[in-house]
Every structure is written in structure tokens, then in C-alpha cells.
mmCIF file of C-alpha atoms in Angstrom:
data_model
loop_
_atom_site.group_PDB
_atom_site.id
_atom_site.type_symbol
_atom_site.label_atom_id
_atom_site.label_comp_id
_atom_site.label_asym_id
_atom_site.label_seq_id
_atom_site.Cartn_x
_atom_site.Cartn_y
_atom_site.Cartn_z
ATOM 1 C CA MET A 159 36.423 -31.851 -9.148
ATOM 2 C CA ASN A 160 35.646 -29.966 -5.986
ATOM 3 C CA ALA A 161 32.001 -29.285 -5.164
ATOM 4 C CA PRO A 162 31.066 -25.628 -5.667
ATOM 5 C CA ALA A 163 31.119 -23.589 -2.479
ATOM 6 C CA LYS A 164 27.751 -22.621 -1.122
ATOM 7 C CA ILE A 165 26.910 -18.964 -1.549
ATOM 8 C CA SER A 166 26.614 -17.145 1.774
ATOM 9 C CA ARG A 167 23.693 -14.747 1.692
ATOM 10 C CA ALA A 168 24.499 -13.485 5.181
ATOM 11 C CA SER A 169 27.992 -12.347 4.129
ATOM 12 C CA ARG A 170 26.453 -9.782 1.790
ATOM 13 C CA VAL A 171 24.515 -8.084 4.577
ATOM 14 C CA GLN A 172 26.243 -5.087 6.158
ATOM 15 C CA GLN A 173 24.954 -4.062 9.560
ATOM 16 C CA ILE A 174 25.522 -0.336 9.724
ATOM 17 C CA ALA A 175 25.039 2.250 12.454
ATOM 18 C CA THR A 176 24.768 5.942 11.659
ATOM 19 C CA PRO A 177 26.418 8.719 13.721
ATOM 20 C CA SER A 178 23.102 9.286 15.521
ATOM 21 C CA GLY A 179 22.667 5.578 16.274
ATOM 22 C CA ILE A 180 20.217 4.532 13.551
ATOM 23 C CA LYS A 181 20.792 0.870 12.669
ATOM 24 C CA ALA A 182 20.114 -0.744 9.301
ATOM 25 C CA TRP A 183 20.902 -3.774 7.167
ATOM 26 C CA LEU A 184 22.380 -3.020 3.744
ATOM 27 C CA VAL A 185 23.049 -5.192 0.692
ATOM 28 C CA GLU A 186 25.010 -3.273 -1.916
ATOM 29 C CA ASP A 187 24.061 -4.266 -5.460
ATOM 30 C CA TYR A 188 25.113 -2.229 -8.482
ATOM 31 C CA ALA A 189 23.685 -4.510 -11.172
ATOM 32 C CA VAL A 190 20.905 -1.994 -11.799
ATOM 33 C CA PRO A 191 20.752 1.679 -10.740
ATOM 34 C CA LEU A 192 17.995 1.168 -8.163
ATOM 35 C CA VAL A 193 17.643 1.448 -4.391
ATOM 36 C CA ALA A 194 14.917 -0.293 -2.384
ATOM 37 C CA LEU A 195 14.272 0.866 1.166
ATOM 38 C CA GLU A 196 11.950 -0.996 3.550
ATOM 39 C CA PHE A 197 11.401 0.178 7.119
ATOM 40 C CA SER A 198 8.887 -0.396 9.879
ATOM 41 C CA PHE A 199 7.797 0.863 13.266
ATOM 42 C CA GLU A 200 6.543 -1.669 15.780
ATOM 43 C CA GLY A 201 2.899 -1.120 16.697
ATOM 44 C CA GLY A 202 0.355 -1.146 13.898
ATOM 45 C CA ALA A 203 -3.410 -1.523 14.026
ATOM 46 C CA ALA A 204 -3.187 -3.229 17.426
ATOM 47 C CA GLN A 205 -2.376 0.254 18.764
ATOM 48 C CA ASP A 206 -5.572 1.840 17.404
ATOM 49 C CA PRO A 207 -7.337 3.820 20.153
ATOM 50 C CA GLN A 208 -10.402 2.180 21.638
ATOM 51 C CA GLY A 209 -13.431 2.901 19.463
ATOM 52 C CA LYS A 210 -11.263 4.184 16.603
ATOM 53 C CA ALA A 211 -10.324 1.009 14.717
ATOM 54 C CA GLY A 212 -8.744 2.068 11.447
ATOM 55 C CA ALA A 213 -6.591 4.868 12.851
ATOM 56 C CA ALA A 214 -3.288 3.175 11.934
ATOM 57 C CA SER A 215 -4.615 2.348 8.474
ATOM 58 C CA MET A 216 -5.605 5.983 7.998
ATOM 59 C CA LEU A 217 -2.238 7.172 9.304
ATOM 60 C CA ALA A 218 -0.446 4.979 6.778
ATOM 61 C CA GLY A 219 -2.711 6.232 4.011
ATOM 62 C CA MET A 220 -2.087 9.877 4.914
ATOM 63 C CA LEU A 221 1.704 9.949 5.188
ATOM 64 C CA ASP A 222 2.173 10.442 1.426
ATOM 65 C CA GLU A 223 -0.829 12.767 1.051
ATOM 66 C CA GLY A 224 1.065 15.983 1.612
ATOM 67 C CA ALA A 225 3.963 16.908 3.900
ATOM 68 C CA GLY A 226 5.907 20.017 4.781
ATOM 69 C CA HIS A 227 5.483 22.681 2.106
ATOM 70 C CA LEU A 228 3.891 20.240 -0.369
ATOM 71 C CA ASP A 229 0.161 19.608 -0.396
ATOM 72 C CA SER A 230 -1.212 16.247 -1.517
ATOM 73 C CA GLU A 231 -1.254 17.034 -5.235
ATOM 74 C CA GLN A 232 2.232 18.545 -5.173
ATOM 75 C CA PHE A 233 3.636 15.606 -3.185
ATOM 76 C CA GLN A 234 2.186 13.019 -5.554
ATOM 77 C CA ARG A 235 3.345 14.985 -8.585
ATOM 78 C CA ALA A 236 6.894 15.060 -7.189
ATOM 79 C CA LEU A 237 6.803 11.269 -6.819
ATOM 80 C CA ASP A 238 5.518 10.818 -10.368
ATOM 81 C CA ASP A 239 7.936 13.305 -11.910
ATOM 82 C CA HIS A 240 10.901 11.422 -10.456
ATOM 83 C CA ALA A 241 9.546 7.871 -10.965
ATOM 84 C CA ILE A 242 9.625 7.269 -7.199
ATOM 85 C CA ARG A 243 7.492 4.506 -5.703
ATOM 86 C CA LEU A 244 6.500 5.287 -2.134
ATOM 87 C CA HIS A 245 3.705 3.936 -0.026
ATOM 88 C CA PHE A 246 2.938 3.061 3.577
ATOM 89 C CA SER A 247 0.886 0.252 5.077
ATOM 90 C CA ALA A 248 -0.271 -0.918 8.491
ATOM 91 C CA ASP A 249 -0.871 -4.482 9.628
ATOM 92 C CA ARG A 250 -1.624 -5.728 13.128
ATOM 93 C CA ASP A 251 1.867 -5.268 14.533
ATOM 94 C CA GLU A 252 3.776 -2.900 12.244
ATOM 95 C CA LEU A 253 3.498 0.340 10.317
ATOM 96 C CA THR A 254 5.713 -0.085 7.254
ATOM 97 C CA GLY A 255 7.196 2.157 4.593
ATOM 98 C CA HIS A 256 8.187 1.022 1.103
ATOM 99 C CA LEU A 257 10.443 3.058 -1.213
ATOM 100 C CA GLN A 258 11.956 2.253 -4.603
ATOM 101 C CA THR A 259 13.880 4.804 -6.622
ATOM 102 C CA LEU A 260 16.442 5.192 -9.386
ATOM 103 C CA THR A 261 19.815 6.222 -8.002
ATOM 104 C CA ARG A 262 19.746 9.433 -10.010
ATOM 105 C CA ASN A 263 16.673 10.458 -8.011
ATOM 106 C CA LEU A 264 17.972 9.246 -4.655
ATOM 107 C CA ASP A 265 18.281 12.687 -3.093
ATOM 108 C CA LYS A 266 14.747 13.650 -4.078
ATOM 109 C CA ALA A 267 13.345 10.324 -2.898
ATOM 110 C CA PHE A 268 14.883 10.617 0.550
ATOM 111 C CA GLU A 269 13.808 14.256 0.760
ATOM 112 C CA LEU A 270 10.182 13.236 0.163
ATOM 113 C CA VAL A 271 10.290 10.348 2.639
ATOM 114 C CA THR A 272 11.851 12.649 5.231
ATOM 115 C CA LEU A 273 8.985 15.097 4.793
ATOM 116 C CA ALA A 274 6.390 12.324 4.944
ATOM 117 C CA LEU A 275 7.690 10.940 8.233
ATOM 118 C CA ASN A 276 8.658 14.156 9.983
ATOM 119 C CA ALA A 277 6.136 16.707 8.718
ATOM 120 C CA PRO A 278 2.913 15.058 7.479
ATOM 121 C CA ARG A 279 0.173 17.634 6.948
ATOM 122 C CA PHE A 280 -2.995 15.578 7.525
ATOM 123 C CA ASP A 281 -4.962 18.111 5.478
ATOM 124 C CA ALA A 282 -8.762 17.934 5.507
ATOM 125 C CA GLU A 283 -9.425 17.092 1.840
ATOM 126 C CA PRO A 284 -7.080 14.095 1.527
ATOM 127 C CA LEU A 285 -8.124 12.959 4.994
ATOM 128 C CA GLU A 286 -11.740 12.659 3.893
ATOM 129 C CA ARG A 287 -10.681 10.998 0.658
ATOM 130 C CA VAL A 288 -8.587 8.372 2.451
ATOM 131 C CA ARG A 289 -11.413 7.851 4.942
ATOM 132 C CA GLY A 290 -13.795 7.301 2.042
ATOM 133 C CA GLN A 291 -11.445 4.787 0.415
ATOM 134 C CA ILE A 292 -11.149 2.768 3.632
ATOM 135 C CA ASN A 293 -14.888 2.863 4.233
ATOM 136 C CA ALA A 294 -15.560 1.734 0.671
ATOM 137 C CA MET A 295 -13.227 -1.224 1.160
ATOM 138 C CA LEU A 296 -14.852 -2.112 4.488
ATOM 139 C CA LYS A 297 -18.327 -1.917 2.945
ATOM 140 C CA ARG A 298 -17.282 -4.317 0.195
ATOM 141 C CA GLU A 299 -15.836 -6.675 2.774
ATOM 142 C CA SER A 300 -19.007 -6.494 4.866
ATOM 143 C CA LYS A 301 -20.839 -8.208 1.985
ATOM 144 C CA ASP A 302 -18.037 -10.556 0.946
ATOM 145 C CA PRO A 303 -18.549 -14.051 2.414
ATOM 146 C CA ASP A 304 -14.837 -14.802 2.732
ATOM 147 C CA ALA A 305 -14.090 -11.509 4.482
ATOM 148 C CA MET A 306 -17.103 -12.039 6.730
ATOM 149 C CA ALA A 307 -15.783 -15.465 7.711
ATOM 150 C CA GLY A 308 -12.443 -13.922 8.583
ATOM 151 C CA GLN A 309 -14.111 -11.270 10.700
ATOM 152 C CA ALA A 310 -16.272 -13.795 12.549
ATOM 153 C CA TRP A 311 -13.236 -15.991 13.180
ATOM 154 C CA ARG A 312 -11.116 -13.091 14.523
ATOM 155 C CA ARG A 313 -13.799 -11.984 16.933
ATOM 156 C CA ALA A 314 -14.238 -15.505 18.291
ATOM 157 C CA ALA A 315 -10.494 -16.228 18.410
ATOM 158 C CA TRP A 316 -9.441 -13.067 20.224
ATOM 159 C CA PRO A 317 -12.372 -11.704 22.239
ATOM 160 C CA ASN A 318 -11.603 -8.433 24.040
ATOM 161 C CA HIS A 319 -8.213 -8.199 22.334
ATOM 162 C CA PRO A 320 -7.002 -5.706 19.688
ATOM 163 C CA TYR A 321 -6.510 -8.572 17.212
ATOM 164 C CA ALA A 322 -10.282 -9.056 17.102
ATOM 165 C CA ARG A 323 -10.537 -5.890 15.014
ATOM 166 C CA SER A 324 -9.760 -5.752 11.318
ATOM 167 C CA PRO A 325 -6.359 -4.122 10.694
ATOM 168 C CA ARG A 326 -8.108 -1.972 8.070
ATOM 169 C CA GLY A 327 -10.642 -0.689 10.584
ATOM 170 C CA GLU A 328 -14.285 -1.148 11.461
ATOM 171 C CA LEU A 329 -17.292 0.476 9.822
ATOM 172 C CA GLY A 330 -18.559 3.275 12.020
ATOM 173 C CA GLU A 331 -15.277 3.638 13.880
ATOM 174 C CA VAL A 332 -13.286 4.934 10.894
ATOM 175 C CA ASP A 333 -15.626 7.919 10.801
ATOM 176 C CA THR A 334 -14.603 8.894 14.350
ATOM 177 C CA VAL A 335 -10.888 9.189 13.501
ATOM 178 C CA GLY A 336 -9.960 12.852 13.215
ATOM 179 C CA ARG A 337 -6.808 14.793 12.470
ATOM 180 C CA GLU A 338 -5.921 15.031 16.145
ATOM 181 C CA ASP A 339 -6.053 11.232 16.421
ATOM 182 C CA LEU A 340 -3.586 10.883 13.563
ATOM 183 C CA VAL A 341 -1.243 13.454 15.084
ATOM 184 C CA ALA A 342 -1.344 11.568 18.393
ATOM 185 C CA LEU A 343 -0.826 8.161 16.773
ATOM 186 C CA HIS A 344 2.049 9.525 14.681
ATOM 187 C CA ARG A 345 3.744 10.703 17.882
ATOM 188 C CA LYS A 346 2.930 7.401 19.606
ATOM 189 C CA LEU A 347 4.281 5.005 16.950
ATOM 190 C CA LEU A 348 6.943 6.702 14.842
ATOM 191 C CA ALA A 349 9.989 6.559 17.083
ATOM 192 C CA ARG A 350 13.557 5.343 16.752
ATOM 193 C CA ASP A 351 13.378 2.562 19.363
ATOM 194 C CA ALA A 352 10.699 0.786 17.323
ATOM 195 C CA LEU A 353 12.479 1.170 13.977
ATOM 196 C CA LYS A 354 13.798 -1.558 11.656
ATOM 197 C CA ILE A 355 15.450 -0.756 8.284
ATOM 198 C CA ALA A 356 16.598 -2.786 5.267
ATOM 199 C CA VAL A 357 18.173 -1.336 2.124
ATOM 200 C CA VAL A 358 19.185 -3.087 -1.087
ATOM 201 C CA GLY A 359 20.714 -1.488 -4.145
ATOM 202 C CA ALA A 360 23.282 0.839 -5.620
ATOM 203 C CA ILE A 361 24.299 2.773 -2.532
ATOM 204 C CA ASP A 362 27.327 2.530 -0.244
ATOM 205 C CA ALA A 363 27.250 2.399 3.550
ATOM 206 C CA ALA A 364 28.636 5.911 4.125
ATOM 207 C CA THR A 365 26.110 7.551 1.796
ATOM 208 C CA LEU A 366 23.271 5.556 3.287
ATOM 209 C CA ALA A 367 24.245 6.456 6.853
ATOM 210 C CA THR A 368 24.094 10.173 6.063
ATOM 211 C CA LYS A 369 20.695 9.826 4.431
ATOM 212 C CA LEU A 370 19.236 7.671 7.206
ATOM 213 C CA ASP A 371 20.246 10.230 9.816
ATOM 214 C CA ALA A 372 18.496 12.970 7.852
ATOM 215 C CA LEU A 373 15.460 10.707 7.510
ATOM 216 C CA PHE A 374 15.018 9.280 11.000
ATOM 217 C CA ALA A 375 17.173 11.138 13.550
ATOM 218 C CA GLY A 376 14.531 13.821 14.084
ATOM 219 C CA LEU A 377 11.922 11.328 15.289
ATOM 220 C CA PRO A 378 11.357 10.781 19.032
ATOM 221 C CA ALA A 379 13.761 8.390 20.735
ATOM 222 C CA GLN A 380 11.032 6.358 22.468
ATOM 223 C CA ALA A 381 7.635 5.235 21.220
ATOM 224 C CA GLU A 382 4.530 5.406 23.403
ATOM 225 C CA ARG A 383 3.080 2.015 22.513
ATOM 226 C CA ALA A 384 0.560 0.449 24.840
ATOM 227 C CA PRO A 385 1.538 -3.050 26.057
ATOM 228 C CA LEU A 386 -0.002 -5.725 23.847
ATOM 229 C CA PRO A 387 -1.253 -8.629 25.984
ATOM 230 C CA ARG A 388 -0.297 -12.149 24.911
ATOM 231 C CA THR A 389 -3.244 -14.445 24.319
ATOM 232 C CA ASP A 390 -4.067 -17.863 22.890
ATOM 233 C CA ILE A 391 -6.605 -18.486 20.155
ATOM 234 C CA ALA A 392 -9.821 -19.230 22.006
ATOM 235 C CA GLY A 393 -12.762 -21.503 21.352
ATOM 236 C CA LEU A 394 -11.201 -24.797 20.215
ATOM 237 C CA GLY A 395 -13.999 -27.097 19.099
ATOM 238 C CA ARG A 396 -16.430 -24.202 18.716
ATOM 239 C CA ARG A 397 -18.339 -23.425 15.522
ATOM 240 C CA VAL A 398 -19.482 -19.898 14.754
ATOM 241 C CA LEU A 399 -22.147 -19.644 12.035
ATOM 242 C CA VAL A 400 -23.063 -16.464 10.170
ATOM 243 C CA ASP A 401 -26.260 -16.850 8.167
ATOM 244 C CA LEU A 402 -25.996 -15.631 4.586
ATOM 245 C CA ASP A 403 -28.024 -16.740 1.601
ATOM 246 C CA VAL A 404 -25.196 -17.820 -0.707
ATOM 247 C CA PRO A 405 -24.674 -21.179 -2.458
ATOM 248 C CA GLN A 406 -21.266 -21.828 -0.874
ATOM 249 C CA ALA A 407 -20.151 -22.024 2.732
ATOM 250 C CA ASN A 408 -17.004 -19.984 3.372
ATOM 251 C CA ILE A 409 -14.956 -21.552 6.145
ATOM 252 C CA ARG A 410 -12.118 -20.346 8.361
ATOM 253 C CA TYR A 411 -10.482 -22.593 10.942
ATOM 254 C CA GLY A 412 -7.557 -22.319 13.321
ATOM 255 C CA ARG A 413 -5.894 -23.305 16.571
ATOM 256 C CA PRO A 414 -2.920 -22.054 18.632
ATOM 257 C CA GLY A 415 0.457 -22.343 16.949
ATOM 258 C CA LEU A 416 4.144 -21.811 17.715
ATOM 259 C CA THR A 417 6.091 -18.595 18.178
ATOM 260 C CA ARG A 418 8.726 -17.748 15.623
ATOM 261 C CA HIS A 419 11.555 -18.527 18.049
ATOM 262 C CA ASP A 420 10.104 -21.781 19.331
ATOM 263 C CA PRO A 421 12.740 -24.518 18.810
ATOM 264 C CA ASP A 422 10.093 -26.572 16.992
ATOM 265 C CA PHE A 423 9.060 -23.839 14.552
ATOM 266 C CA ILE A 424 11.166 -25.082 11.641
ATOM 267 C CA ALA A 425 9.856 -28.614 12.051
ATOM 268 C CA ALA A 426 6.332 -27.170 12.264
ATOM 269 C CA THR A 427 6.949 -25.356 8.973
ATOM 270 C CA VAL A 428 7.766 -28.660 7.325
ATOM 271 C CA VAL A 429 4.795 -30.438 8.927
ATOM 272 C CA ASN A 430 2.391 -27.698 7.872
ATOM 273 C CA HIS A 431 3.680 -27.835 4.286
ATOM 274 C CA ILE A 432 2.858 -31.549 4.221
ATOM 275 C CA TRP A 433 -0.508 -31.185 5.948
ATOM 276 C CA GLY A 434 -2.038 -28.090 4.381
ATOM 277 C CA GLY A 435 0.529 -25.562 3.204
ATOM 278 C CA GLY A 436 1.798 -27.167 0.031
ATOM 279 C CA SER A 437 -0.198 -26.186 -3.045
ATOM 280 C CA PHE A 438 -1.313 -29.232 -5.069
ATOM 281 C CA THR A 439 0.663 -31.625 -2.852
ATOM 282 C CA SER A 440 -0.645 -31.280 0.709
ATOM 283 C CA ARG A 441 -2.766 -33.894 2.397
ATOM 284 C CA LEU A 442 -5.669 -31.477 2.663
ATOM 285 C CA TRP A 443 -5.462 -30.704 -1.049
ATOM 286 C CA GLN A 444 -5.404 -34.381 -1.920
ATOM 287 C CA GLU A 445 -8.135 -35.499 0.496
ATOM 288 C CA VAL A 446 -10.535 -32.542 0.305
ATOM 289 C CA ARG A 447 -10.176 -31.532 -3.335
ATOM 290 C CA GLU A 448 -8.631 -34.303 -5.406
ATOM 291 C CA LYS A 449 -10.248 -37.379 -3.895
ATOM 292 C CA ARG A 450 -13.643 -35.938 -2.932
ATOM 293 C CA GLY A 451 -14.063 -32.851 -5.106
ATOM 294 C CA LEU A 452 -15.339 -30.863 -2.146
ATOM 295 C CA THR A 453 -13.641 -27.575 -2.938
ATOM 296 C CA TYR A 454 -11.516 -25.629 -5.377
ATOM 297 C CA SER A 455 -8.989 -24.610 -2.740
ATOM 298 C CA VAL A 456 -8.036 -25.553 0.817
ATOM 299 C CA TYR A 457 -4.960 -24.491 2.753
ATOM 300 C CA SER A 458 -3.328 -23.948 6.122
ATOM 301 C CA MET A 459 -0.546 -21.622 7.231
ATOM 302 C CA LEU A 460 1.534 -20.815 10.269
ATOM 303 C CA SER A 461 0.547 -17.328 11.393
ATOM 304 C CA THR A 462 2.932 -15.483 13.716
ATOM 305 C CA PRO A 463 1.484 -12.203 14.979
ATOM 306 C CA LYS A 464 3.426 -11.084 18.041
ATOM 307 C CA ALA A 465 0.692 -11.680 20.607
ATOM 308 C CA SER A 466 -0.932 -14.903 19.383
ATOM 309 C CA PRO A 467 0.649 -17.356 16.922
ATOM 310 C CA GLY A 468 -1.636 -19.839 15.232
ATOM 311 C CA LEU A 469 -2.192 -22.548 12.649
ATOM 312 C CA ILE A 470 -4.894 -21.038 10.437
ATOM 313 C CA GLY A 471 -6.641 -22.230 7.305
ATOM 314 C CA ALA A 472 -9.573 -21.657 4.988
ATOM 315 C CA THR A 473 -11.719 -23.304 2.348
ATOM 316 C CA SER A 474 -15.118 -22.961 0.699
ATOM 317 C CA THR A 475 -17.558 -25.573 -0.499
ATOM 318 C CA LYS A 476 -21.216 -26.167 -1.321
ATOM 319 C CA ASN A 477 -23.477 -25.687 1.683
ATOM 320 C CA GLU A 478 -24.587 -29.315 1.530
ATOM 321 C CA ARG A 479 -20.970 -30.522 1.761
ATOM 322 C CA ALA A 480 -19.619 -28.147 4.418
ATOM 323 C CA ALA A 481 -20.015 -30.663 7.237
ATOM 324 C CA GLU A 482 -18.208 -33.310 5.215
ATOM 325 C CA SER A 483 -15.363 -30.916 4.398
ATOM 326 C CA LEU A 484 -14.834 -30.006 8.041
ATOM 327 C CA SER A 485 -14.989 -33.650 9.015
ATOM 328 C CA VAL A 486 -12.229 -34.510 6.535
ATOM 329 C CA ILE A 487 -10.069 -31.593 7.713
ATOM 330 C CA SER A 488 -10.375 -32.679 11.360
ATOM 331 C CA GLU A 489 -9.778 -36.321 10.472
ATOM 332 C CA GLU A 490 -6.624 -35.430 8.549
ATOM 333 C CA ALA A 491 -5.450 -33.273 11.450
ATOM 334 C CA ARG A 492 -5.862 -36.160 13.898
ATOM 335 C CA ARG A 493 -4.180 -38.585 11.502
ATOM 336 C CA MET A 494 -1.204 -36.276 11.071
ATOM 337 C CA ALA A 495 -1.014 -35.699 14.835
ATOM 338 C CA ASP A 496 -1.156 -39.433 15.578
ATOM 339 C CA GLU A 497 1.074 -40.776 12.818
ATOM 340 C CA GLY A 498 3.085 -37.834 11.530
ATOM 341 C CA PRO A 499 4.284 -37.644 7.928
ATOM 342 C CA THR A 500 5.862 -40.438 5.965
ATOM 343 C CA ALA A 501 9.563 -40.410 5.181
ATOM 344 C CA ASP A 502 8.778 -39.723 1.520
ATOM 345 C CA GLU A 503 6.506 -36.785 2.393
ATOM 346 C CA LEU A 504 9.211 -35.375 4.649
ATOM 347 C CA GLU A 505 11.947 -35.521 2.019
ATOM 348 C CA LYS A 506 9.765 -33.969 -0.677
ATOM 349 C CA ALA A 507 8.654 -31.167 1.667
ATOM 350 C CA LYS A 508 12.213 -30.367 2.705
ATOM 351 C CA LYS A 509 13.379 -30.338 -0.912
ATOM 352 C CA TYR A 510 10.590 -27.938 -1.907
ATOM 353 C CA LEU A 511 11.080 -25.579 1.063
ATOM 354 C CA ILE A 512 14.829 -25.425 0.506
ATOM 355 C CA GLY A 513 14.582 -24.980 -3.258
ATOM 356 C CA SER A 514 11.861 -22.346 -3.179
ATOM 357 C CA TYR A 515 13.712 -20.128 -0.681
ATOM 358 C CA ALA A 516 15.714 -18.618 -3.538
ATOM 359 C CA LEU A 517 12.522 -17.031 -4.902
ATOM 360 C CA ARG A 518 12.637 -14.557 -2.015
ATOM 361 C CA PHE A 519 15.843 -13.076 -3.422
ATOM 362 C CA ASP A 520 15.126 -12.485 -7.110
ATOM 363 C CA THR A 521 14.448 -8.720 -6.878
ATOM 364 C CA SER A 522 15.880 -5.953 -4.721
ATOM 365 C CA THR A 523 12.451 -5.215 -3.279
ATOM 366 C CA LYS A 524 11.922 -8.854 -2.275
ATOM 367 C CA ILE A 525 15.362 -9.001 -0.668
ATOM 368 C CA ALA A 526 14.776 -5.807 1.292
ATOM 369 C CA GLY A 527 11.360 -7.029 2.393
ATOM 370 C CA HIS A 528 12.757 -10.343 3.610
ATOM 371 C CA LEU A 529 15.611 -8.645 5.471
ATOM 372 C CA LEU A 530 13.103 -6.374 7.165
ATOM 373 C CA GLN A 531 10.946 -9.353 8.138
ATOM 374 C CA LEU A 532 13.917 -11.101 9.727
ATOM 375 C CA GLN A 533 14.664 -8.016 11.819
ATOM 376 C CA GLN A 534 11.026 -7.764 12.898
ATOM 377 C CA GLU A 535 11.178 -11.395 13.986
ATOM 378 C CA GLY A 536 14.381 -10.859 15.968
ATOM 379 C CA PHE A 537 16.870 -12.765 13.784
ATOM 380 C CA ALA A 538 20.459 -11.908 12.851
ATOM 381 C CA PRO A 539 21.700 -12.049 9.236
ATOM 382 C CA ASP A 540 23.182 -15.498 9.799
ATOM 383 C CA TYR A 541 19.629 -16.883 9.639
ATOM 384 C CA LEU A 542 19.888 -16.446 5.856
ATOM 385 C CA ASP A 543 22.491 -19.225 5.838
ATOM 386 C CA ARG A 544 21.090 -21.285 8.730
ATOM 387 C CA ARG A 545 17.516 -21.547 7.507
ATOM 388 C CA ASN A 546 17.938 -24.202 4.824
ATOM 389 C CA ALA A 547 20.324 -26.218 6.981
ATOM 390 C CA GLU A 548 17.781 -26.245 9.788
ATOM 391 C CA ILE A 549 15.081 -27.489 7.434
ATOM 392 C CA GLU A 550 17.396 -30.195 6.110
ATOM 393 C CA ALA A 551 18.133 -31.261 9.687
ATOM 394 C CA VAL A 552 14.475 -32.029 10.510
ATOM 395 C CA THR A 553 14.245 -35.780 11.124
ATOM 396 C CA ILE A 554 11.236 -38.034 10.810
ATOM 397 C CA GLU A 555 11.214 -38.269 14.621
ATOM 398 C CA ASP A 556 11.155 -34.460 14.890
ATOM 399 C CA ALA A 557 8.347 -34.192 12.354
ATOM 400 C CA ARG A 558 6.182 -36.817 14.034
ATOM 401 C CA ARG A 559 6.653 -35.301 17.484
ATOM 402 C CA VAL A 560 5.933 -31.754 16.304
ATOM 403 C CA ALA A 561 2.916 -32.909 14.286
ATOM 404 C CA GLY A 562 1.337 -34.049 17.539
ATOM 405 C CA ARG A 563 2.193 -30.771 19.203
ATOM 406 C CA LEU A 564 0.912 -28.628 16.315
ATOM 407 C CA LEU A 565 -2.331 -30.441 15.516
ATOM 408 C CA GLY A 566 -3.147 -31.956 18.903
ATOM 409 C CA ASP A 567 -6.595 -33.500 19.015
ATOM 410 C CA GLY A 568 -7.593 -32.082 15.632
ATOM 411 C CA GLN A 569 -9.943 -29.524 17.164
ATOM 412 C CA PHE A 570 -10.251 -26.063 15.603
ATOM 413 C CA LEU A 571 -12.141 -22.870 16.147
ATOM 414 C CA VAL A 572 -14.333 -22.738 13.028
ATOM 415 C CA ALA A 573 -16.278 -19.848 11.491
ATOM 416 C CA VAL A 574 -18.666 -20.503 8.609
ATOM 417 C CA VAL A 575 -20.568 -17.968 6.496
ATOM 418 C CA GLY A 576 -23.433 -19.365 4.436
ATOM 419 C CA ARG A 577 -26.213 -21.847 5.128
ATOM 420 C CA PRO A 578 -24.297 -25.074 5.723
ATOM 421 C CA GLU A 579 -26.417 -28.185 6.036
ATOM 422 C CA GLY A 580 -25.895 -30.350 9.079
ATOM 423 C CA LEU A 581 -23.817 -27.791 10.993
ATOM 424 C CA ASN A 582 -24.917 -26.075 14.160
ATOM 425 C CA ALA A 583 -23.281 -23.270 16.102
ATOM 426 C CA ASP A 584 -21.603 -24.312 19.355
#
């Protein structure tokens, strides 16, 4: 009996170009009468004006709060009446739109998105409401030990760089963002040259092309983004302590990582899964939690913001055991760097990473989101078929070499919030 042919995910992706030159990836799927649209504009919170951190977050929050002839209440009622899910978000590097609609409401859905992108109102009442929501979130985070650790780590890792600011904004600065700032940032970021689009669902290429032209062709051709300087994570070996009277120490740690297109990135993905990324199976989980009972959770991840990739992790533990926890994490980093993984660890990690990839394709929204991510990262659709093969091809020699490159001397920039015993700021 012949082995079953492998399913090509890439073959399902149509790369379309509209009459006005808008490009998009489309996966037609008529199993259910739904369409998911994901799109993004390069330049998120890193493009916030100086002293106005939170502008991109506010812009994202305001795009569906009234547009064209519809005020905020009318716009939201139109979404609800037609069962349309629409929202916008901003992270460090992207401003993203998310749409899901039944095919019978496709025309209305695209009409509303077109209004939101091309004619947002930025009315005073919803502006103050969105500002209040962001401020309330920032106030909660200002008292949350984990969020405080993240903030302290960012500021030490990227001093004098836009990444040092929270993508959501900064207390005090959100209040300075006015309507004119949103109008200017809208003009600065929402342009066709910075646009990526992924669509999955019950729609054909010709219909989609017509709708995408109506949606995006009226936007400026060129964005006005400020150059984002590349930088490495600073302060390796440094410890930043934030005093807070809480029973647990909340810890963030990190060091420079690999860019998404680095030839060693796939091997680094496998190494990180073995070291700290694999839930319940990683070395950090086994050494920090299972063997010593130091924490409930500990993890690491490969972070790939455009200007500064990193290997970043977090944990929390009793104040009296914070020093021990950090010592174990550094020791395991050095051990992995020096020895690399075992052959058994490598095979199990590859099997998990290959098998779990299918979970990114079990809903139309997940598929569209993953296709958008690949475009943002500069990949072609063939990556969908290459990815698992590249993981399978990682050898024990590759893994051991890249472990040394990724983890180096085991030094991290560390931020701790709490009152950890035996730890001093450096």
C-alpha cells in the first residue's frame, strides 16, 4: 500500500493582486458560510510620538467607535445587528484589524470596515471613554507585580528606545493624546505600502479583489513611519530590583536572541522548547518546579520584535527562594550552552513541534492570523510546507551548536519585583 501523500498547505493559498495593486493571501473554504479577514499596517506603538505613549493603542481603540455618517453607538449597533466581529489592536510593530462575518453579511461588514479605516470620526465622547479604559488598565498594571516586572525589564533592556515603553501606553502620557494626534497617526501609519492581508473563508478571488480595492485603495500609497533603530537587549548580568511588599518575587529575565530569518532560528526554536519553552517537559520546568518546588510556573520564549529579538522568560517564587531560582535558571542555561540537548530530548521536541503545528489551522480565524504573521515576517506561502521539514532536519550537532549561540554564558538581564532575600541590584 502506498503511503498517503502529504497535504500541501501552501497549495491552498492564493496570492491575489487587485486592479489597484492591493496584495493579499486567500484560502477559499466553503465548509461554513464565514469569512475571516486579518490585516495589518507596519508601525504600531513604536511609532507613538515622543511623550505620547499610548497613541497607537488609542488609535486602534477608536477606529470602531464611529466612522463616516455613523456615530459610536450607531456603528456598534450595526456590528451587533449583523453579527459582525470587528476590532483593532496595536502591538509594538503593527496595527492590526480583525474581522469575522457570515457571508450573508459580507457587504455590510466590508462597508463598516471601509468606513472605520477611511473615515474614522474620533469623536470627543468615545475618545474620553477609550482613554479612560486604557488608563484604568495601566493603573491596574502599575500595582500588579508581574506587570511591574515586565515594565522594569523593558526599561532596562531598551533604554532610550521606543520598545522601553509599554505598547498600551504610559500613565500620564495617555492623557496628552488628543484628537489631532490620532488624525496625524492615522495618516502616518495607515498606508498601502505597509499593508499585509490574509483572508480565509467562503469567498472567491474575484469578489475579494473588488472588496479589497473598495476597502484599501483610498488610503495613502506611502506611510510616514519614523525609522526604528535596531538595538540589542542591554544589561546582561545586571539585576534590577523594584521594592514591593509582596510575599512572592516576580522575575523577568532575557538576553539577545535570533532574528526570524537567521539560518539558526529553527534550531533555536527546538533548543528553546527543550530548555524552557515546553510546558511540563522543559529542563527549567523539571529543575525549577518539579525537583525543587520553587515555583508554579517557569518558561522561556523566543521573542522576535523587528528591532530587537530576544530569548525572554519569567517565573515567580517566594522571596526567600528567589536567589536560588535564578541560580538554577542560570546553571541550566550554562549546562545547555555547554552540552546541548540529548538525542532523546531532541527527538521528543521535534515530534511535539511538528505535531502541534496543526493546531494553528483548526479555525478560519487561526489560519488567517497565521498567514498574516508569515507575511509580517517576510515569508512566502511555501513556508507552510517547509516548516516541519526544517524542524525534522535539525541534527544533534545543529542543536548543540545553536544552544551555545543562544544561551552563551548563561547571563541574563533580570528584573525582580518584591523583596527577594539575598539579591542585590547591580
